[in-house]
PDB file of C-alpha atoms and ligand atoms in Angstrom:
ATOM      1  CA  MET A   1       0.000   0.000   0.000  1.00  0.00           C
ATOM      2  CA  THR A   2       1.220   3.495  -0.766  1.00  0.00           C
ATOM      3  CA  SER A   3       0.664   6.497   1.500  1.00  0.00           C
ATOM      4  CA  TYR A   4      -1.860   7.673  -1.075  1.00  0.00           C
ATOM      5  CA  GLU A   5      -3.799   4.404  -0.841  1.00  0.00           C
ATOM      6  CA  LEU A   6      -3.662   4.605   2.947  1.00  0.00           C
ATOM      7  CA  THR A   7      -5.357   8.022   2.827  1.00  0.00           C
ATOM      8  CA  THR A   8      -9.111   8.013   3.429  1.00  0.00           C
ATOM      9  CA  ALA A   9     -11.641  10.184   1.592  1.00  0.00           C
ATOM     10  CA  GLU A  10     -12.447  12.089   4.796  1.00  0.00           C
ATOM     11  CA  ARG A  11     -10.205  15.068   5.577  1.00  0.00           C
ATOM     12  CA  PRO A  12      -8.769  15.385   9.093  1.00  0.00           C
ATOM     13  CA  THR A  13     -10.427  18.029  11.246  1.00  0.00           C
ATOM     14  CA  TRP A  14      -7.228  18.883  13.127  1.00  0.00           C
ATOM     15  CA  CYS A  15      -6.247  22.553  13.314  1.00  0.00           C
ATOM     16  CA  PRO A  16      -4.041  23.669  10.390  1.00  0.00           C
ATOM     17  CA  GLY A  17      -0.389  23.343  11.385  1.00  0.00           C
ATOM     18  CA  CYS A  18      -1.022  20.904  14.246  1.00  0.00           C
ATOM     19  CA  GLY A  19       1.749  18.380  14.936  1.00  0.00           C
ATOM     20  CA  ASP A  20      -0.815  15.588  14.544  1.00  0.00           C
ATOM     21  CA  TRP A  21      -0.503  15.950  10.761  1.00  0.00           C
ATOM     22  CA  GLY A  22       3.175  15.027  10.879  1.00  0.00           C
ATOM     23  CA  ILE A  23       2.418  11.915  12.933  1.00  0.00           C
ATOM     24  CA  LEU A  24      -0.311  10.770  10.516  1.00  0.00           C
ATOM     25  CA  THR A  25       2.050  11.267   7.554  1.00  0.00           C
ATOM     26  CA  ALA A  26       4.872   9.390   9.287  1.00  0.00           C
ATOM     27  CA  LEU A  27       2.588   6.491  10.221  1.00  0.00           C
ATOM     28  CA  LYS A  28       1.338   6.084   6.651  1.00  0.00           C
ATOM     29  CA  LYS A  29       4.893   6.291   5.300  1.00  0.00           C
ATOM     30  CA  ALA A  30       6.039   3.648   7.799  1.00  0.00           C
ATOM     31  CA  ILE A  31       3.232   1.255   6.772  1.00  0.00           C
ATOM     32  CA  GLU A  32       4.167   1.882   3.133  1.00  0.00           C
ATOM     33  CA  GLU A  33       7.860   1.301   3.766  1.00  0.00           C
ATOM     34  CA  LEU A  34       7.158  -1.983   5.563  1.00  0.00           C
ATOM     35  CA  GLN A  35       4.766  -3.011   2.774  1.00  0.00           C
ATOM     36  CA  LEU A  36       2.152  -4.072   5.307  1.00  0.00           C
ATOM     37  CA  PRO A  37      -1.165  -5.046   3.724  1.00  0.00           C
ATOM     38  CA  ASN A  38      -3.805  -2.793   5.263  1.00  0.00           C
ATOM     39  CA  HIS A  39      -6.006  -5.740   6.232  1.00  0.00           C
ATOM     40  CA  ASN A  40      -3.204  -6.802   8.555  1.00  0.00           C
ATOM     41  CA  VAL A  41      -2.951  -3.505  10.432  1.00  0.00           C
ATOM     42  CA  LEU A  42      -5.183  -2.332  13.273  1.00  0.00           C
ATOM     43  CA  VAL A  43      -4.896   1.197  14.658  1.00  0.00           C
ATOM     44  CA  VAL A  44      -6.505   1.650  18.069  1.00  0.00           C
ATOM     45  CA  ALA A  45      -6.994   5.089  19.607  1.00  0.00           C
ATOM     46  CA  GLY A  46      -8.100   6.557  22.894  1.00  0.00           C
ATOM     47  CA  ILE A  47      -9.870   9.900  23.272  1.00  0.00           C
ATOM     48  CA  GLY A  48      -8.460  13.322  22.406  1.00  0.00           C
ATOM     49  CA  CYS A  49      -7.403  15.078  19.219  1.00  0.00           C
ATOM     50  CA  SER A  50      -5.171  12.064  18.517  1.00  0.00           C
ATOM     51  CA  GLY A  51      -8.178   9.773  18.985  1.00  0.00           C
ATOM     52  CA  HIS A  52      -9.514  10.634  15.540  1.00  0.00           C
ATOM     53  CA  LEU A  53      -6.437   9.277  13.773  1.00  0.00           C
ATOM     54  CA  PRO A  54      -7.832   5.808  12.905  1.00  0.00           C
ATOM     55  CA  GLN A  55     -10.587   7.531  10.893  1.00  0.00           C
ATOM     56  CA  TRP A  56      -7.975   8.956   8.539  1.00  0.00           C
ATOM     57  CA  VAL A  57      -5.766   5.975   7.809  1.00  0.00           C
ATOM     58  CA  ASN A  58      -7.084   3.252   5.530  1.00  0.00           C
ATOM     59  CA  THR A  59      -6.517   0.258   7.834  1.00  0.00           C
ATOM     60  CA  PHE A  60      -8.724  -1.408  10.397  1.00  0.00           C
ATOM     61  CA  GLY A  61      -9.390   1.020  13.245  1.00  0.00           C
ATOM     62  CA  PHE A  62     -10.958   1.212  16.683  1.00  0.00           C
ATOM     63  CA  HIS A  63     -11.801   4.435  18.517  1.00  0.00           C
ATOM     64  CA  SER A  64     -11.905   3.279  22.129  1.00  0.00           C
ATOM     65  CA  LEU A  65     -12.587   4.975  25.467  1.00  0.00           C
ATOM     66  CA  HIS A  66     -10.478   7.578  27.228  1.00  0.00           C
ATOM     67  CA  GLY A  67      -7.219   6.012  28.377  1.00  0.00           C
ATOM     68  CA  ARG A  68      -8.271   2.560  27.168  1.00  0.00           C
ATOM     69  CA  ALA A  69      -6.416   2.215  23.868  1.00  0.00           C
ATOM     70  CA  LEU A  70      -3.886  -0.200  25.360  1.00  0.00           C
ATOM     71  CA  PRO A  71      -6.335  -2.741  26.844  1.00  0.00           C
ATOM     72  CA  VAL A  72      -8.236  -2.835  23.530  1.00  0.00           C
ATOM     73  CA  ALA A  73      -4.984  -3.155  21.566  1.00  0.00           C
ATOM     74  CA  THR A  74      -3.753  -5.893  23.923  1.00  0.00           C
ATOM     75  CA  ALA A  75      -6.973  -7.876  23.517  1.00  0.00           C
ATOM     76  CA  ALA A  76      -6.798  -7.564  19.732  1.00  0.00           C
ATOM     77  CA  LYS A  77      -3.199  -8.741  19.749  1.00  0.00           C
ATOM     78  CA  PHE A  78      -4.047 -11.765  21.890  1.00  0.00           C
ATOM     79  CA  ALA A  79      -6.998 -12.653  19.654  1.00  0.00           C
ATOM     80  CA  ASN A  80      -4.829 -12.469  16.548  1.00  0.00           C
ATOM     81  CA  HIS A  81      -1.134 -12.126  17.226  1.00  0.00           C
ATOM     82  CA  GLU A  82      -0.378 -12.095  13.481  1.00  0.00           C
ATOM     83  CA  LEU A  83      -1.997  -8.651  13.267  1.00  0.00           C
ATOM     84  CA  ASN A  84       0.173  -5.511  13.411  1.00  0.00           C
ATOM     85  CA  VAL A  85      -1.434  -3.575  16.231  1.00  0.00           C
ATOM     86  CA  ILE A  86      -0.629   0.111  16.657  1.00  0.00           C
ATOM     87  CA  ALA A  87      -2.089   2.091  19.537  1.00  0.00           C
ATOM     88  CA  VAL A  88      -2.223   5.890  19.472  1.00  0.00           C
ATOM     89  CA  GLY A  89      -3.172   8.393  22.145  1.00  0.00           C
ATOM     90  CA  GLY A  90      -2.303  11.689  23.708  1.00  0.00           C
ATOM     91  CA  ASP A  91      -0.339  12.524  26.842  1.00  0.00           C
ATOM     92  CA  GLY A  92      -3.525  13.059  28.852  1.00  0.00           C
ATOM     93  CA  ASP A  93      -5.006   9.847  27.499  1.00  0.00           C
ATOM     94  CA  GLY A  94      -1.939   7.638  27.945  1.00  0.00           C
ATOM     95  CA  TYR A  95       0.004   9.218  30.797  1.00  0.00           C
ATOM     96  CA  GLY A  96      -3.052  10.368  32.799  1.00  0.00           C
ATOM     97  CA  ILE A  97      -6.195   8.257  32.819  1.00  0.00           C
ATOM     98  CA  GLY A  98      -4.466   5.379  31.012  1.00  0.00           C
ATOM     99  CA  MET A  99      -1.336   5.351  33.166  1.00  0.00           C
ATOM    100  CA  GLY A 100      -2.030   2.002  34.835  1.00  0.00           C
ATOM    101  CA  HIS A 101      -2.520   0.281  31.482  1.00  0.00           C
ATOM    102  CA  PHE A 102       0.637   1.933  30.142  1.00  0.00           C
ATOM    103  CA  ILE A 103       2.887   0.522  32.866  1.00  0.00           C
ATOM    104  CA  HIS A 104       1.423  -2.988  32.779  1.00  0.00           C
ATOM    105  CA  ALA A 105       1.490  -3.278  28.975  1.00  0.00           C
ATOM    106  CA  MET A 106       5.194  -2.383  29.070  1.00  0.00           C
ATOM    107  CA  ARG A 107       6.185  -4.811  31.792  1.00  0.00           C
ATOM    108  CA  ARG A 108       4.199  -7.572  30.022  1.00  0.00           C
ATOM    109  CA  ASN A 109       6.024  -6.777  26.788  1.00  0.00           C
ATOM    110  CA  VAL A 110       2.916  -7.154  24.648  1.00  0.00           C
ATOM    111  CA  ASP A 111       3.955  -6.878  20.985  1.00  0.00           C
ATOM    112  CA  LEU A 112       2.404  -3.459  20.307  1.00  0.00           C
ATOM    113  CA  THR A 113       3.582  -0.136  18.942  1.00  0.00           C
ATOM    114  CA  TYR A 114       2.342   2.759  21.061  1.00  0.00           C
ATOM    115  CA  ILE A 115       2.573   6.241  19.531  1.00  0.00           C
ATOM    116  CA  VAL A 116       1.862   9.027  21.996  1.00  0.00           C
ATOM    117  CA  HIS A 117       0.993  12.481  20.656  1.00  0.00           C
ATOM    118  CA  ASP A 118       2.684  14.336  23.504  1.00  0.00           C
ATOM    119  CA  ASN A 119       1.659  17.999  23.240  1.00  0.00           C
ATOM    120  CA  GLN A 120       1.900  18.850  26.949  1.00  0.00           C
ATOM    121  CA  ILE A 121      -1.744  19.992  27.067  1.00  0.00           C
ATOM    122  CA  TYR A 122      -5.343  18.802  26.711  1.00  0.00           C
ATOM    123  CA  GLY A 123      -6.164  20.066  23.209  1.00  0.00           C
ATOM    124  CA  LEU A 124      -9.622  18.610  22.528  1.00  0.00           C
ATOM    125  CA  THR A 125     -11.044  20.136  25.717  1.00  0.00           C
ATOM    126  CA  THR A 126      -9.487  23.490  24.754  1.00  0.00           C
ATOM    127  CA  GLY A 127      -6.358  23.880  26.802  1.00  0.00           C
ATOM    128  CA  GLN A 128      -6.011  22.458  30.300  1.00  0.00           C
ATOM    129  CA  ALA A 129      -2.734  21.324  31.923  1.00  0.00           C
ATOM    130  CA  SER A 130      -1.894  17.683  31.155  1.00  0.00           C
ATOM    131  CA  PRO A 131       0.397  15.170  32.892  1.00  0.00           C
ATOM    132  CA  THR A 132       3.382  16.341  30.815  1.00  0.00           C
ATOM    133  CA  SER A 133       2.802  20.108  31.197  1.00  0.00           C
ATOM    134  CA  GLU A 134       5.870  21.824  32.586  1.00  0.00           C
ATOM    135  CA  LYS A 135       5.806  23.104  36.154  1.00  0.00           C
ATOM    136  CA  GLY A 136       4.698  26.729  36.121  1.00  0.00           C
ATOM    137  CA  PHE A 137       2.895  26.399  32.762  1.00  0.00           C
ATOM    138  CA  LYS A 138      -0.170  28.678  32.710  1.00  0.00           C
ATOM    139  CA  THR A 139      -3.327  27.176  31.225  1.00  0.00           C
ATOM    140  CA  LYS A 140      -7.079  27.557  31.716  1.00  0.00           C
ATOM    141  CA  SER A 141      -6.949  25.034  34.559  1.00  0.00           C
ATOM    142  CA  THR A 142      -3.698  26.398  36.017  1.00  0.00           C
ATOM    143  CA  PRO A 143      -4.000  30.218  35.718  1.00  0.00           C
ATOM    144  CA  ARG A 144      -1.162  30.721  38.212  1.00  0.00           C
ATOM    145  CA  GLY A 145       0.998  28.022  36.663  1.00  0.00           C
ATOM    146  CA  ALA A 146       1.009  24.237  37.051  1.00  0.00           C
ATOM    147  CA  ILE A 147       2.152  23.303  40.543  1.00  0.00           C
ATOM    148  CA  GLU A 148       2.997  19.652  39.806  1.00  0.00           C
ATOM    149  CA  PRO A 149       6.189  18.418  38.148  1.00  0.00           C
ATOM    150  CA  PRO A 150       5.513  16.677  34.818  1.00  0.00           C
ATOM    151  CA  VAL A 151       5.482  12.933  34.174  1.00  0.00           C
ATOM    152  CA  ASN A 152       8.669  11.829  32.431  1.00  0.00           C
ATOM    153  CA  PRO A 153       7.405   9.166  29.988  1.00  0.00           C
ATOM    154  CA  ILE A 154      10.863   8.080  28.852  1.00  0.00           C
ATOM    155  CA  ALA A 155      12.176   7.503  32.391  1.00  0.00           C
ATOM    156  CA  LEU A 156       8.905   5.819  33.326  1.00  0.00           C
ATOM    157  CA  ALA A 157       9.126   3.463  30.348  1.00  0.00           C
ATOM    158  CA  LEU A 158      12.722   2.554  31.193  1.00  0.00           C
ATOM    159  CA  ALA A 159      11.742   1.856  34.798  1.00  0.00           C
ATOM    160  CA  SER A 160       8.796  -0.265  33.613  1.00  0.00           C
ATOM    161  CA  ASP A 161      11.026  -2.619  31.582  1.00  0.00           C
ATOM    162  CA  CYS A 162       9.816  -1.357  28.221  1.00  0.00           C
ATOM    163  CA  THR A 163      11.892  -3.099  25.527  1.00  0.00           C
ATOM    164  CA  PHE A 164      11.847  -0.264  22.940  1.00  0.00           C
ATOM    165  CA  VAL A 165      11.855   3.328  24.154  1.00  0.00           C
ATOM    166  CA  ALA A 166      12.004   6.162  21.633  1.00  0.00           C
ATOM    167  CA  ARG A 167      11.037   9.797  21.184  1.00  0.00           C
ATOM    168  CA  GLY A 168      10.260  11.491  17.892  1.00  0.00           C
ATOM    169  CA  PHE A 169       9.336  15.009  16.817  1.00  0.00           C
ATOM    170  CA  ALA A 170       6.329  15.774  14.623  1.00  0.00           C
ATOM    171  CA  GLY A 171       8.422  18.460  12.903  1.00  0.00           C
ATOM    172  CA  ASP A 172      10.875  15.862  11.566  1.00  0.00           C
ATOM    173  CA  VAL A 173       8.693  13.411   9.620  1.00  0.00           C
ATOM    174  CA  PRO A 174      11.523  11.371   7.958  1.00  0.00           C
ATOM    175  CA  HIS A 175      13.130  10.746  11.365  1.00  0.00           C
ATOM    176  CA  LEU A 176       9.777   9.921  12.976  1.00  0.00           C
ATOM    177  CA  THR A 177       8.970   7.547  10.094  1.00  0.00           C
ATOM    178  CA  LYS A 178      12.190   5.633  10.773  1.00  0.00           C
ATOM    179  CA  LEU A 179      11.322   5.337  14.462  1.00  0.00           C
ATOM    180  CA  ILE A 180       7.832   4.038  13.681  1.00  0.00           C
ATOM    181  CA  VAL A 181       9.265   1.518  11.190  1.00  0.00           C
ATOM    182  CA  GLU A 182      11.698   0.264  13.847  1.00  0.00           C
ATOM    183  CA  GLY A 183       8.965   0.256  16.492  1.00  0.00           C
ATOM    184  CA  ILE A 184       6.648  -1.875  14.339  1.00  0.00           C
ATOM    185  CA  LYS A 185       9.514  -4.254  13.472  1.00  0.00           C
ATOM    186  CA  HIS A 186      10.443  -4.602  17.143  1.00  0.00           C
ATOM    187  CA  LYS A 187       9.116  -7.802  18.728  1.00  0.00           C
ATOM    188  CA  GLY A 188       7.684  -6.468  21.974  1.00  0.00           C
ATOM    189  CA  PHE A 189       6.243  -3.260  23.338  1.00  0.00           C
ATOM    190  CA  ALA A 190       7.551  -0.188  21.521  1.00  0.00           C
ATOM    191  CA  LEU A 191       6.887   3.257  22.973  1.00  0.00           C
ATOM    192  CA  ILE A 192       7.305   6.192  20.609  1.00  0.00           C
ATOM    193  CA  ASP A 193       6.647   9.395  22.515  1.00  0.00           C
ATOM    194  CA  VAL A 194       6.219  12.177  19.953  1.00  0.00           C
ATOM    195  CA  LEU A 195       6.794  15.876  20.644  1.00  0.00           C
ATOM    196  CA  GLN A 196       3.661  17.176  18.939  1.00  0.00           C
ATOM    197  CA  PRO A 197       3.060  20.918  19.121  1.00  0.00           C
ATOM    198  CA  CYS A 198      -0.550  21.919  19.751  1.00  0.00           C
ATOM    199  CA  VAL A 199      -0.461  25.166  17.783  1.00  0.00           C
ATOM    200  CA  THR A 200      -3.789  26.369  19.157  1.00  0.00           C
ATOM    201  CA  PHE A 201      -3.525  25.916  22.924  1.00  0.00           C
ATOM    202  CA  ASN A 202       0.148  25.477  23.808  1.00  0.00           C
ATOM    203  CA  GLN A 203       2.138  28.622  23.096  1.00  0.00           C
ATOM    204  CA  LEU A 204       5.152  27.379  25.083  1.00  0.00           C
ATOM    205  CA  ASN A 205       6.095  24.049  23.450  1.00  0.00           C
ATOM    206  CA  THR A 206       5.906  25.289  19.862  1.00  0.00           C
ATOM    207  CA  PHE A 207       7.619  23.972  16.717  1.00  0.00           C
ATOM    208  CA  ASP A 208      10.202  26.704  17.154  1.00  0.00           C
ATOM    209  CA  TYR A 209      10.763  25.723  20.816  1.00  0.00           C
ATOM    210  CA  PHE A 210      11.589  22.174  19.743  1.00  0.00           C
ATOM    211  CA  TYR A 211      13.545  23.082  16.578  1.00  0.00           C
ATOM    212  CA  ARG A 212      15.926  25.060  18.789  1.00  0.00           C
ATOM    213  CA  ARG A 213      16.398  22.244  21.315  1.00  0.00           C
ATOM    214  CA  VAL A 214      16.092  18.772  19.789  1.00  0.00           C
ATOM    215  CA  TYR A 215      19.142  16.724  18.875  1.00  0.00           C
ATOM    216  CA  LYS A 216      19.363  13.143  17.621  1.00  0.00           C
ATOM    217  CA  LEU A 217      20.812  10.469  19.881  1.00  0.00           C
ATOM    218  CA  GLU A 218      22.141   8.584  16.853  1.00  0.00           C
ATOM    219  CA  ASP A 219      24.336  11.585  15.983  1.00  0.00           C
ATOM    220  CA  ASP A 220      26.302  10.908  19.185  1.00  0.00           C
ATOM    221  CA  LYS A 221      28.668   8.105  18.175  1.00  0.00           C
ATOM    222  CA  ASN A 222      29.273   7.229  21.832  1.00  0.00           C
ATOM    223  CA  TYR A 223      25.608   6.681  22.598  1.00  0.00           C
ATOM    224  CA  ASN A 224      24.697   3.020  23.091  1.00  0.00           C
ATOM    225  CA  PRO A 225      20.928   2.282  23.044  1.00  0.00           C
ATOM    226  CA  ASN A 226      21.530  -0.968  24.938  1.00  0.00           C
ATOM    227  CA  ASP A 227      22.834   0.895  27.993  1.00  0.00           C
ATOM    228  CA  LYS A 228      19.865   1.491  30.277  1.00  0.00           C
ATOM    229  CA  PHE A 229      21.752   3.706  32.742  1.00  0.00           C
ATOM    230  CA  GLU A 230      22.891   6.028  29.970  1.00  0.00           C
ATOM    231  CA  ALA A 231      19.304   6.052  28.634  1.00  0.00           C
ATOM    232  CA  PHE A 232      18.087   7.161  32.067  1.00  0.00           C
ATOM    233  CA  LYS A 233      20.561  10.049  32.066  1.00  0.00           C
ATOM    234  CA  ARG A 234      19.379  11.244  28.651  1.00  0.00           C
ATOM    235  CA  ALA A 235      15.734  10.844  29.692  1.00  0.00           C
ATOM    236  CA  PHE A 236      16.200  13.701  32.150  1.00  0.00           C
ATOM    237  CA  GLU A 237      17.601  16.152  29.591  1.00  0.00           C
ATOM    238  CA  TRP A 238      14.937  18.716  28.749  1.00  0.00           C
ATOM    239  CA  ARG A 239      15.333  22.466  29.258  1.00  0.00           C
ATOM    240  CA  ASN A 240      18.143  23.361  26.849  1.00  0.00           C
ATOM    241  CA  LYS A 241      18.729  20.143  24.939  1.00  0.00           C
ATOM    242  CA  ILE A 242      16.022  17.574  24.164  1.00  0.00           C
ATOM    243  CA  PRO A 243      17.114  14.188  22.807  1.00  0.00           C
ATOM    244  CA  ILE A 244      15.052  12.387  20.169  1.00  0.00           C
ATOM    245  CA  GLY A 245      15.683   8.958  18.664  1.00  0.00           C
ATOM    246  CA  LEU A 246      16.051   5.512  20.165  1.00  0.00           C
ATOM    247  CA  PHE A 247      16.859   5.715  23.877  1.00  0.00           C
ATOM    248  CA  TYR A 248      16.833   2.017  24.642  1.00  0.00           C
ATOM    249  CA  LYS A 249      16.199  -1.374  23.110  1.00  0.00           C
ATOM    250  CA  GLU A 250      16.444  -4.950  24.357  1.00  0.00           C
ATOM    251  CA  GLU A 251      15.263  -8.363  23.193  1.00  0.00           C
ATOM    252  CA  ARG A 252      12.919 -10.180  25.573  1.00  0.00           C
ATOM    253  CA  LYS A 253      10.167 -12.762  25.098  1.00  0.00           C
ATOM    254  CA  THR A 254       6.786 -11.183  24.466  1.00  0.00           C
ATOM    255  CA  TYR A 255       3.723 -11.918  26.563  1.00  0.00           C
ATOM    256  CA  GLU A 256       2.249 -13.796  23.600  1.00  0.00           C
ATOM    257  CA  ASP A 257       5.384 -15.957  23.356  1.00  0.00           C
ATOM    258  CA  GLU A 258       4.820 -17.036  26.938  1.00  0.00           C
ATOM    259  CA  LEU A 259       1.276 -18.264  26.238  1.00  0.00           C
ATOM    260  CA  PRO A 260       1.206 -21.905  25.034  1.00  0.00           C
ATOM    261  CA  GLN A 261      -2.282 -21.475  23.531  1.00  0.00           C
ATOM    262  CA  LEU A 262      -0.855 -18.937  21.052  1.00  0.00           C
ATOM    263  CA  SER A 263       2.331 -20.747  20.123  1.00  0.00           C
ATOM    264  CA  LYS A 264       0.969 -22.645  17.098  1.00  0.00           C
ATOM    265  CA  ILE A 265      -1.811 -20.554  15.613  1.00  0.00           C
ATOM    266  CA  PRO A 266      -3.658 -17.341  16.523  1.00  0.00           C
ATOM    267  CA  LEU A 267      -6.606 -17.664  18.864  1.00  0.00           C
ATOM    268  CA  VAL A 268      -9.042 -16.597  16.125  1.00  0.00           C
ATOM    269  CA  LYS A 269      -8.048 -19.643  14.050  1.00  0.00           C
ATOM    270  CA  HIS A 270      -8.547 -22.171  16.845  1.00  0.00           C
ATOM    271  CA  ARG A 271     -11.352 -24.649  16.140  1.00  0.00           C
ATOM    272  CA  ILE A 272     -13.573 -25.896  18.905  1.00  0.00           C
ATOM    273  CA  ASP A 273     -15.724 -28.297  16.825  1.00  0.00           C
ATOM    274  CA  ASN A 274     -14.484 -31.332  18.709  1.00  0.00           C
ATOM    275  CA  VAL A 275     -14.510 -29.821  22.172  1.00  0.00           C
ATOM    276  CA  ASP A 276     -17.425 -30.768  24.362  1.00  0.00           C
ATOM    277  CA  ILE A 277     -18.136 -27.689  26.487  1.00  0.00           C
ATOM    278  CA  ARG A 278     -21.347 -29.079  28.020  1.00  0.00           C
ATOM    279  CA  PRO A 279     -19.751 -30.162  31.343  1.00  0.00           C
ATOM    280  CA  LEU A 280     -18.314 -26.671  31.741  1.00  0.00           C
ATOM    281  CA  MET A 281     -21.620 -25.019  30.935  1.00  0.00           C
ATOM    282  CA  GLU A 282     -23.451 -27.274  33.369  1.00  0.00           C
ATOM    283  CA  GLU A 283     -21.036 -26.329  36.112  1.00  0.00           C
ATOM    284  CA  PHE A 284     -21.448 -22.588  35.658  1.00  0.00           C
ATOM    285  CA  VAL A 285     -24.900 -22.008  34.173  1.00  0.00           C
TER     286      VAL A 285
HETATM  287 FE1  SF4 B   1      -3.894  19.927  17.282  1.00  0.00          FE
HETATM  288 FE2  SF4 B   1      -4.194  21.392  19.456  1.00  0.00          FE
HETATM  289 FE3  SF4 B   1      -5.843  21.702  17.382  1.00  0.00          FE
HETATM  290 FE4  SF4 B   1      -5.952  19.489  18.869  1.00  0.00          FE
HETATM  291  S1  SF4 B   1      -6.426  21.574  19.542  1.00  0.00           S
HETATM  292  S2  SF4 B   1      -6.011  19.589  16.617  1.00  0.00           S
HETATM  293  S3  SF4 B   1      -3.796  19.179  19.383  1.00  0.00           S
HETATM  294  S4  SF4 B   1      -3.651  22.135  17.416  1.00  0.00           S
END
């Protein structure tokens, strides 16, 4: 499938110039580059501006509840582990209401790609502080400045045994495309946190703010993405220099690999014609 074929007839309703556009473009390019047939891709979203994304990519899609993209994506992956399952959400969706699911999906190492549109604000509800808003950031809900320190998704992912931890920038689509390609190819849970300027409600973390600060980890020849301690150090860089790229990667058995009932064929292809379930039904019904 080409990016053109992956484009739906409906036009996105995102604000002009929003970072979400860059993420949608990068996702379609990644699917094209990997030559994934669209019937073998499922995009699951939570709620927020990012939640509309499955409507605008020509694959299977599921618009779930707020913070619940990961449980839906996990269930889909267990039902058919041959499917490429990509979950998308925002920082409020994934790092706020969905935080519990986020941590457990990572430690389980479910084979999912999770793309987080991290714009440091609630955009769809018109501009309240989110879990990744900087301390002191003034919004409608924090007129005197946010009083809580922000969640650090990269450090949290490293501490939760995530096997692929990356950060992209919606203003660098070729680089983000590469990260999504690698994330989909990775066997295990891949987090791609994306710096995604909300041009309407966040006047602090703008494209210009990030253009002046981001640098690529892969440009540092001494950086080793298998060194978790070094990854932790980089995870805390923010104010003047913001790293993007692959922070950390390791190989570990996936949750699906650990389940004997999935080892031969996907659950959806199991046949139960010869199984007599009457004793079970009699016991419980
Ligand atoms: Fe993008 Fe912000 Fe507009 Fe939502 S409100 S579409 S995040 S610019």
